[in-house]
Amino acid sequence: MRAVSQAARTALAAGSPWLDTAPNYAHGGAHEELRPVLAEYPTARVATKTGFFTEEQGRTALVEGVLTREETDSRHSLEPGFVRWQTERSLATLGRVDLVFVHNPEHHGHGLDRAALHWRVREAFTALEEFAHAGRIDGYGVATWTGLTSEAFTVPELLGLARQAAGSTEHHLTGLQMPVSLIMDDLIRQALNGGGPLVQAKDAGLITFGSAPLHGGELLEAMTPELVNFIRPGLSAAAAAMLAAGSCPGLDVVLTSASTREHWDDAAKALAAPLTAEELRRLTDELAAE
């Protein structure tokens, strides 16, 4: 069994309501692996992305006249024609898609001023509004790594761009995904103080997704027994790190991957009893003091 399908089956069998993927994941093979899994779990909600592509996908887009050769070299595009093309392929391969994230728009914005970057995001939103209006997806969002923390854009700005893209009808911007972890804990601190992107997104009715709660595994090396015990005695390092991220105010979904049901249940059990705001604040203050 392949890693992607195994992790997906583990999550869905354990009751996860969301499955998050992207066309470029697993060297471009993630969607093909996931289709039979999704057929087994017809009520699971599916989020994918648009923006990044593999070398092979870029060659196909070039042959089909969707991208220029120069554009294929960047491995990332938010051109409306490409967004439509990639989303069509995602729908065809996965069978269904609930939410399409514009993937790291700040990556495409190197060398652009904020106005030009925002124009590109609005154009991508416009393409995705077409799919939403046609009832082919429920909505779209932005999955960003540094766009919010670097102030390439703000949540109010994204909402404004969505309204412009939708025109006279109600917009379909429904989700926001960003990294939330003890390594990248600015969002946690801001949310604890009643502000920041997570609170703004939640107040606007968006579904908030926290990605990379283990920071690609790097956080596990920093999870000393003393830190784990400070968070909650008796947890594994991974569960303690997940608990800290999952306790962040305003966060709806914590995205993680577990290859075994044991690992998934370990994290789920911890998240079932989140830290209080006071406990989470003590934790972030303790880490800031080190």
Coordinates of C-alpha atoms in Angstrom, one line a residue:
M1 CA 0.0 0.0 0.0
R2 CA 1.4 3.4 -0.9
A3 CA 2.1 6.0 1.7
V4 CA -0.4 8.5 0.6
S5 CA -3.4 6.2 0.4
Q6 CA -2.4 4.5 3.7
A7 CA -2.2 7.8 5.5
A8 CA -5.6 8.8 4.0
R9 CA -7.3 5.6 4.9
T10 CA -5.9 5.9 8.5
A11 CA -7.3 9.4 8.9
L12 CA -10.7 8.7 7.3
A13 CA -11.2 5.4 9.1
A14 CA -10.6 7.3 12.4
G15 CA -13.3 9.8 11.5
S16 CA -11.3 12.7 10.0
P17 CA -13.8 15.0 8.2
W18 CA -11.2 16.5 5.9
L19 CA -8.6 15.2 3.5
D20 CA -6.0 17.8 2.3
T21 CA -3.9 17.2 -0.8
A22 CA -2.3 19.0 -3.8
P23 CA -1.6 18.0 -7.4
N24 CA 2.2 18.2 -6.9
Y25 CA 2.2 16.1 -3.7
A26 CA 3.9 12.6 -3.9
H27 CA 5.8 13.6 -7.0
G28 CA 2.5 14.3 -8.7
G29 CA 0.9 11.0 -7.9
A30 CA -1.2 12.0 -4.8
H31 CA -4.5 12.5 -6.6
E32 CA -4.3 9.2 -8.4
E33 CA -3.6 7.4 -5.1
L34 CA -6.5 9.1 -3.3
R35 CA -9.3 8.5 -5.8
P36 CA -10.1 4.9 -4.7
V37 CA -9.8 5.9 -1.1
L38 CA -12.3 8.7 -1.6
A39 CA -14.7 6.3 -3.3
E40 CA -14.6 4.2 0.0
Y41 CA -15.4 7.3 2.1
P42 CA -18.1 9.3 0.1
T43 CA -18.8 11.7 3.0
A44 CA -15.2 12.9 3.5
R45 CA -14.6 16.5 2.5
V46 CA -11.7 17.1 0.1
A47 CA -9.4 20.0 -0.2
T48 CA -6.8 20.4 -2.9
K49 CA -4.7 23.2 -4.2
T50 CA -3.8 25.1 -7.3
G51 CA -0.5 26.8 -8.1
F52 CA 2.4 24.4 -7.9
F53 CA 3.1 21.7 -10.4
T54 CA 5.6 19.0 -11.1
E55 CA 8.0 19.0 -14.0
E56 CA 5.9 16.4 -15.8
Q57 CA 2.7 18.3 -15.2
G58 CA 4.4 21.5 -16.5
R59 CA 5.4 19.7 -19.7
T60 CA 1.8 18.6 -20.2
A61 CA 0.6 22.2 -19.6
L62 CA 3.1 23.4 -22.1
V63 CA 2.1 21.0 -24.8
E64 CA -1.6 21.9 -24.2
G65 CA -0.8 25.6 -24.5
V66 CA -1.7 26.4 -21.0
L67 CA 1.8 27.7 -19.9
T68 CA 4.7 29.1 -21.8
R69 CA 8.2 27.5 -21.5
E70 CA 9.3 30.4 -19.2
E71 CA 6.3 29.8 -16.9
T72 CA 7.0 26.1 -16.6
D73 CA 10.5 26.8 -15.3
S74 CA 9.0 28.4 -12.1
R75 CA 6.9 25.3 -11.2
H76 CA 4.2 27.7 -10.0
S77 CA 1.5 29.7 -11.7
L78 CA -1.6 31.6 -10.8
E79 CA -2.5 32.5 -14.3
P80 CA -6.3 32.1 -14.6
G81 CA -6.0 29.7 -17.6
F82 CA -3.6 27.5 -15.6
V83 CA -5.9 27.6 -12.5
R84 CA -8.8 26.5 -14.6
W85 CA -6.8 23.7 -16.2
Q86 CA -5.3 22.4 -13.0
T87 CA -8.6 22.5 -11.2
E88 CA -10.3 20.6 -14.0
R89 CA -7.6 17.9 -13.8
S90 CA -8.0 17.7 -10.0
L91 CA -11.8 17.3 -10.4
A92 CA -11.4 14.6 -13.0
T93 CA -8.8 12.6 -11.1
L94 CA -10.2 12.9 -7.6
G95 CA -13.8 12.6 -8.6
R96 CA -14.9 15.4 -6.3
V97 CA -13.4 18.5 -4.6
D98 CA -15.0 20.6 -1.9
L99 CA -12.4 23.3 -1.5
V100 CA -9.5 24.5 -3.7
F101 CA -6.7 26.5 -2.1
V102 CA -4.7 29.0 -4.0
H103 CA -1.3 27.6 -3.0
N104 CA 1.3 29.9 -1.6
P105 CA 0.5 33.0 -3.7
E106 CA 3.4 34.8 -2.0
H107 CA 5.7 32.4 -3.8
H108 CA 4.5 33.7 -7.2
G109 CA 5.0 37.2 -5.9
H110 CA 8.7 37.4 -5.8
G111 CA 9.7 40.7 -7.4
L112 CA 6.2 42.0 -7.5
D113 CA 4.8 44.8 -5.5
R114 CA 1.8 44.2 -3.3
A115 CA -0.6 45.6 -5.8
A116 CA 0.6 43.3 -8.6
L117 CA 0.5 40.3 -6.2
H118 CA -3.1 41.1 -5.2
W119 CA -4.1 41.4 -8.8
R120 CA -2.8 37.9 -9.5
V121 CA -4.6 36.6 -6.5
R122 CA -7.9 38.2 -7.6
E123 CA -7.5 36.7 -11.0
A124 CA -7.1 33.3 -9.5
F125 CA -10.1 33.9 -7.3
T126 CA -12.1 34.9 -10.4
A127 CA -11.3 31.6 -12.1
L128 CA -12.3 29.6 -9.0
E129 CA -15.5 31.6 -8.6
E130 CA -16.5 30.1 -11.9
F131 CA -16.2 26.6 -10.5
A132 CA -18.1 27.6 -7.4
H133 CA -20.9 29.3 -9.3
A134 CA -21.3 26.2 -11.5
G135 CA -21.6 24.1 -8.3
R136 CA -18.5 22.1 -9.1
I137 CA -16.7 23.1 -5.8
D138 CA -18.2 24.5 -2.6
G139 CA -15.6 27.2 -2.3
Y140 CA -12.0 28.2 -2.4
G141 CA -9.3 29.6 -0.1
V142 CA -5.7 30.5 0.4
A143 CA -3.0 28.1 1.7
T144 CA 0.0 30.2 2.6
W145 CA 3.3 29.6 4.4
T146 CA 4.5 33.2 4.9
G147 CA 2.0 35.4 3.1
L148 CA 0.2 36.5 6.3
T149 CA 3.2 36.8 8.5
S150 CA 5.2 38.7 5.9
E151 CA 2.2 40.9 5.3
A152 CA 2.1 40.2 1.6
F153 CA -1.6 40.2 2.2
T154 CA -4.0 40.3 5.1
V155 CA -7.3 38.5 5.8
P156 CA -9.4 41.7 5.2
E157 CA -7.5 42.2 1.9
L158 CA -8.2 38.6 0.8
L159 CA -11.9 39.0 1.6
G160 CA -11.9 42.3 -0.4
L161 CA -10.2 40.5 -3.4
A162 CA -12.8 37.7 -3.2
R163 CA -15.7 40.3 -3.3
Q164 CA -14.1 41.9 -6.3
A165 CA -13.7 38.5 -8.0
A166 CA -17.3 37.6 -7.3
G167 CA -18.7 40.8 -8.6
S168 CA -22.3 41.4 -7.8
T169 CA -22.9 38.0 -6.2
E170 CA -21.7 36.6 -2.9
H171 CA -18.1 35.4 -2.9
H172 CA -17.0 31.8 -2.3
L173 CA -13.8 32.4 -0.3
T174 CA -14.4 29.9 2.5
G175 CA -11.1 28.7 3.8
L176 CA -7.7 29.8 5.0
Q177 CA -4.7 27.5 5.7
M178 CA -1.5 28.5 7.4
P179 CA 1.2 26.9 9.5
V180 CA 0.5 26.7 13.3
S181 CA 3.1 25.2 15.6
L182 CA 5.3 25.8 18.5
I183 CA 8.1 26.8 16.1
M184 CA 5.9 29.2 14.2
D185 CA 3.9 30.4 17.2
D186 CA 3.2 34.0 16.3
L187 CA -0.3 33.1 15.2
I188 CA -0.9 31.4 18.5
R189 CA 0.2 34.4 20.4
Q190 CA -1.9 36.8 18.4
A191 CA -5.0 34.5 18.7
L192 CA -4.5 34.3 22.5
N193 CA -4.6 38.1 22.5
G194 CA -7.8 38.2 20.5
G195 CA -6.3 39.2 17.2
G196 CA -4.3 38.1 14.1
P197 CA -5.2 36.2 11.0
L198 CA -6.9 33.3 12.7
V199 CA -9.3 35.4 14.6
Q200 CA -10.0 37.6 11.6
A201 CA -10.7 34.6 9.4
K202 CA -12.9 33.0 12.1
D203 CA -14.9 36.2 12.5
A204 CA -15.4 36.3 8.8
G205 CA -16.9 32.8 8.8
L206 CA -13.9 31.1 7.1
I207 CA -12.9 27.5 7.9
T208 CA -9.4 27.7 9.4
F209 CA -6.8 25.0 8.8
G210 CA -3.5 24.7 10.7
S211 CA -0.8 23.1 8.6
A212 CA 2.6 21.7 9.7
P213 CA 1.9 21.3 13.4
L214 CA 5.1 19.3 13.7
H215 CA 6.9 21.7 11.3
G216 CA 7.9 18.9 9.0
G217 CA 9.1 16.8 11.9
E218 CA 11.6 19.4 13.0
L219 CA 9.6 20.1 16.1
L220 CA 10.0 16.6 17.5
E221 CA 13.7 17.2 18.0
A222 CA 12.9 20.1 20.3
M223 CA 10.3 18.2 22.3
T224 CA 12.3 17.4 25.4
P225 CA 10.8 15.2 28.1
E226 CA 10.6 18.4 30.2
L227 CA 8.7 20.3 27.6
V228 CA 6.3 17.4 27.0
N229 CA 5.7 17.2 30.7
F230 CA 5.1 20.9 30.8
I231 CA 2.4 20.6 28.1
R232 CA 0.7 17.6 29.6
P233 CA 2.3 14.6 31.4
G234 CA 2.0 11.2 29.8
L235 CA 1.9 12.3 26.2
S236 CA 4.2 11.3 23.4
A237 CA 6.3 14.1 21.9
A238 CA 4.1 14.2 18.7
A239 CA 0.9 14.3 20.6
A240 CA 2.1 17.1 22.9
A241 CA 3.2 19.1 19.9
M242 CA -0.2 18.5 18.2
L243 CA -2.0 19.4 21.4
A244 CA -0.3 22.8 21.5
A245 CA -1.2 23.6 17.9
G246 CA -4.7 22.2 18.1
S247 CA -5.5 24.3 21.2
C248 CA -4.9 27.6 19.4
P249 CA -8.0 29.8 19.5
G250 CA -9.9 30.2 16.3
L251 CA -8.4 27.0 14.6
D252 CA -11.0 24.6 13.2
V253 CA -8.8 21.9 11.6
V254 CA -5.3 20.6 12.4
L255 CA -3.7 19.0 9.4
T256 CA -1.5 16.1 10.0
S257 CA -0.5 12.7 8.6
A258 CA -0.3 9.5 10.5
S259 CA 0.8 6.3 8.9
T260 CA -0.7 4.1 11.6
R261 CA -4.0 4.1 13.5
E262 CA -2.0 4.0 16.8
H263 CA -0.3 7.3 16.0
W264 CA -3.6 8.9 14.8
D265 CA -5.4 7.8 18.0
D266 CA -2.6 9.1 20.1
A267 CA -3.0 12.6 18.6
A268 CA -6.8 12.5 18.6
K269 CA -6.9 11.5 22.3
A270 CA -4.8 14.5 23.2
L271 CA -6.7 16.9 21.0
A272 CA -10.0 15.7 22.6
A273 CA -9.0 17.7 25.7
P274 CA -7.4 20.9 24.4
L275 CA -5.3 23.2 26.6
T276 CA -7.0 26.1 28.1
A277 CA -6.1 29.6 27.0
E278 CA -4.3 30.1 30.3
E279 CA -2.3 26.9 29.8
L280 CA -1.4 27.7 26.3
R281 CA -0.3 31.2 27.2
R282 CA 1.9 29.8 30.0
L283 CA 3.5 27.5 27.4
T284 CA 4.2 30.2 24.8
D285 CA 5.5 32.5 27.6
E286 CA 7.8 29.7 28.8
L287 CA 9.2 29.1 25.3
A288 CA 9.7 32.9 24.7
A289 CA 11.7 33.1 27.9
E290 CA 14.2 30.4 26.9

